[in-house]
Short mmCIF file of C-alpha atoms in Angstrom, two decimals:
data_model
loop_
_atom_site.label_atom_id
_atom_site.label_comp_id
_atom_site.label_asym_id
_atom_site.label_seq_id
_atom_site.Cartn_x
_atom_site.Cartn_y
_atom_site.Cartn_z
CA UNK A 13 13.93 22.35 4.53
CA UNK A 14 13.57 20.59 1.27
CA UNK A 15 10.29 21.34 -0.52
CA UNK A 16 8.81 18.41 -2.39
CA UNK A 17 5.94 18.24 -4.80
CA UNK A 18 3.84 15.13 -5.22
CA UNK A 19 5.27 14.87 -8.74
CA UNK A 20 8.79 14.53 -7.23
CA UNK A 21 7.92 11.32 -5.40
CA UNK A 22 9.22 7.96 -6.40
CA UNK A 23 6.53 5.39 -7.13
CA UNK A 24 6.57 4.17 -3.52
CA UNK A 25 6.40 7.69 -1.99
CA UNK A 26 9.76 7.69 -0.24
CA UNK A 27 12.32 10.46 -0.62
CA UNK A 28 15.51 9.79 1.38
CA UNK A 29 17.05 12.73 3.20
CA UNK A 30 14.01 15.02 2.92
CA UNK A 31 12.95 17.32 5.76
CA UNK A 32 9.45 16.72 7.11
CA UNK A 33 8.47 19.64 9.35
CA UNK A 34 4.88 20.40 8.31
CA UNK A 35 3.05 18.42 11.03
CA UNK A 36 3.04 17.87 14.78
CA UNK A 37 6.04 15.75 15.85
CA UNK A 38 6.97 15.27 12.20
CA UNK A 39 10.55 14.21 11.62
CA UNK A 40 10.76 12.51 15.00
CA UNK A 41 11.36 8.90 15.99
CA UNK A 42 8.84 7.59 18.53
CA UNK A 43 10.42 4.98 20.81
CA UNK A 44 7.82 4.51 23.58
CA UNK A 45 6.24 1.02 23.70
CA UNK A 46 2.82 2.54 22.92
CA UNK A 47 1.69 5.98 21.82
CA UNK A 48 -0.48 8.17 19.66
CA UNK A 49 0.35 10.44 16.78
CA UNK A 50 -1.44 12.95 14.62
CA UNK A 51 -0.65 15.45 11.92
CA UNK A 52 -2.08 18.15 14.22
CA UNK A 53 -5.45 19.75 14.95
CA UNK A 54 -7.74 21.28 12.38
CA UNK A 55 -7.13 21.04 8.65
CA UNK A 56 -3.64 20.13 7.51
CA UNK A 57 -1.68 22.66 5.47
CA UNK A 58 -1.61 22.58 1.67
CA UNK A 59 1.51 20.85 0.34
CA UNK A 60 2.26 19.34 3.77
CA UNK A 61 4.91 16.63 3.74
CA UNK A 62 5.26 14.85 7.05
CA UNK A 63 7.03 11.76 8.33
CA UNK A 64 7.18 9.80 11.56
CA UNK A 65 9.31 6.77 12.43
CA UNK A 66 7.79 4.47 15.04
CA UNK A 67 10.48 2.30 16.60
CA UNK A 68 9.40 1.07 20.05
CA UNK A 69 12.45 -0.03 21.99
CA UNK A 70 12.82 -3.82 21.91
CA UNK A 71 9.78 -4.39 19.66
CA UNK A 72 9.88 -6.97 16.88
CA UNK A 73 6.58 -5.78 15.41
CA UNK A 74 4.52 -2.57 15.33
CA UNK A 75 0.75 -2.32 14.96
CA UNK A 76 -0.76 1.06 14.10
CA UNK A 77 -4.52 1.66 14.30
CA UNK A 78 -6.15 4.74 12.79
CA UNK A 79 -8.68 6.37 15.14
CA UNK A 80 -9.49 9.20 12.72
CA UNK A 81 -8.80 9.30 8.97
CA UNK A 82 -9.96 12.43 7.14
CA UNK A 83 -7.86 12.91 4.02
CA UNK A 84 -9.27 14.88 1.07
CA UNK A 85 -11.07 12.58 -1.35
CA UNK A 86 -8.76 13.05 -4.27
CA UNK A 87 -5.63 11.27 -5.43
CA UNK A 88 -3.29 13.99 -4.12
CA UNK A 89 -3.53 13.49 -0.34
CA UNK A 90 -1.87 10.23 0.59
CA UNK A 91 -0.55 8.37 3.63
CA UNK A 92 2.20 5.84 2.99
CA UNK A 93 3.35 3.18 5.47
CA UNK A 94 6.63 1.28 5.33
CA UNK A 95 8.42 -1.42 7.32
CA UNK A 96 12.07 -0.66 7.96
CA UNK A 97 14.94 -2.85 9.13
CA UNK A 98 16.10 -0.20 11.63
CA UNK A 99 15.23 3.31 12.82
CA UNK A 100 17.22 5.00 10.03
CA UNK A 101 14.71 3.55 7.53
CA UNK A 102 17.32 3.54 4.78
CA UNK A 103 15.58 0.62 3.03
CA UNK A 104 11.81 1.08 3.45
CA UNK A 105 9.41 -1.61 2.23
CA UNK A 106 5.72 -0.68 1.71
CA UNK A 107 3.40 -2.53 4.09
CA UNK A 108 0.33 -4.38 2.75
CA UNK A 109 -2.45 -1.94 1.89
CA UNK A 110 -0.21 1.13 1.56
CA UNK A 111 -0.71 3.79 0.26
CA UNK A 112 -3.95 5.06 1.81
CA UNK A 113 -6.11 7.68 0.02
CA UNK A 114 -8.97 9.86 1.24
CA UNK A 115 -11.43 8.36 -1.24
CA UNK A 116 -11.05 4.95 0.42
CA UNK A 117 -12.49 3.68 3.71
CA UNK A 118 -10.49 4.23 6.90
CA UNK A 119 -7.55 1.82 6.86
CA UNK A 120 -7.59 -1.11 9.24
CA UNK A 121 -4.57 -2.12 11.27
CA UNK A 122 -1.23 -1.28 9.70
CA UNK A 123 1.40 -3.86 10.62
CA UNK A 124 5.18 -3.76 10.43
CA UNK A 125 6.81 -7.12 11.12
CA UNK A 126 10.25 -5.56 11.60
CA UNK A 127 9.71 -3.51 14.77
CA UNK A 128 10.00 -0.22 12.85
CA UNK A 129 7.19 1.53 10.98
CA UNK A 130 7.62 4.68 8.90
CA UNK A 131 4.46 6.73 8.30
CA UNK A 132 4.49 9.49 5.69
CA UNK A 133 1.73 11.96 4.77
CA UNK A 134 1.94 13.87 1.48
CA UNK A 135 -0.61 16.53 0.54
CA UNK A 136 -1.28 18.42 -2.69
CA UNK A 137 -2.33 22.05 -3.05
CA UNK A 138 -6.02 22.19 -3.01
CA UNK A 139 -8.58 20.18 -1.04
CA UNK A 140 -7.63 19.48 2.57
CA UNK A 141 -9.04 17.41 5.40
CA UNK A 142 -8.28 17.12 9.10
CA UNK A 143 -5.77 14.31 8.59
CA UNK A 144 -5.42 11.48 11.04
CA UNK A 145 -5.07 10.36 14.61
CA UNK A 146 -3.53 6.95 15.19
CA UNK A 147 -2.35 4.84 18.07
CA UNK A 148 0.51 2.36 17.91
CA UNK A 149 1.82 -0.51 19.95
CA UNK A 150 5.10 -2.36 19.79
CA UNK A 151 4.73 -6.14 19.96
CA UNK A 152 7.19 -8.78 21.09
CA UNK A 153 6.14 -11.29 18.45
CA UNK A 154 5.97 -11.08 14.70
CA UNK A 155 2.60 -11.84 13.25
CA UNK A 156 0.88 -11.72 9.89
CA UNK A 157 -2.51 -10.16 9.28
CA UNK A 158 -4.69 -10.44 12.35
CA UNK A 159 -2.19 -9.82 15.15
CA UNK A 160 -3.20 -10.65 18.69
CA UNK A 161 -2.60 -7.45 20.65
CA UNK A 162 -2.18 -7.69 24.41
CA UNK A 163 -4.87 -5.69 26.24
#
């Protein structure tokens, strides 16, 4: 696969056509109405570059909630989140709050109002953490900010 360095990233952290095979389920498109994802168990690998597309079938919005967020507390380990118009994510748009760094508090809800959310984790060489665990839910309404999630 393509090897990327943090210095190769565009300002918004998206590199079209790259291969993202460093994490559990990385490079996959998740289409279930609800689910969980993680980079894996234990510390993530140095220079990991991972990507997931969350595209619940029929959803017009996606809400992702971090359950664990343990990124190294430096500027080099970053999680980016984008809204996309479709599951190819050819034209990603950063969601409010993105990117997320380890020296910040755990992110709150991450919302895509398009029905497709792209999550990307980029790691530098040196300090590592355990990464993240997150759950997601497709919604049938678009909402801004404080979305009402069905129980």
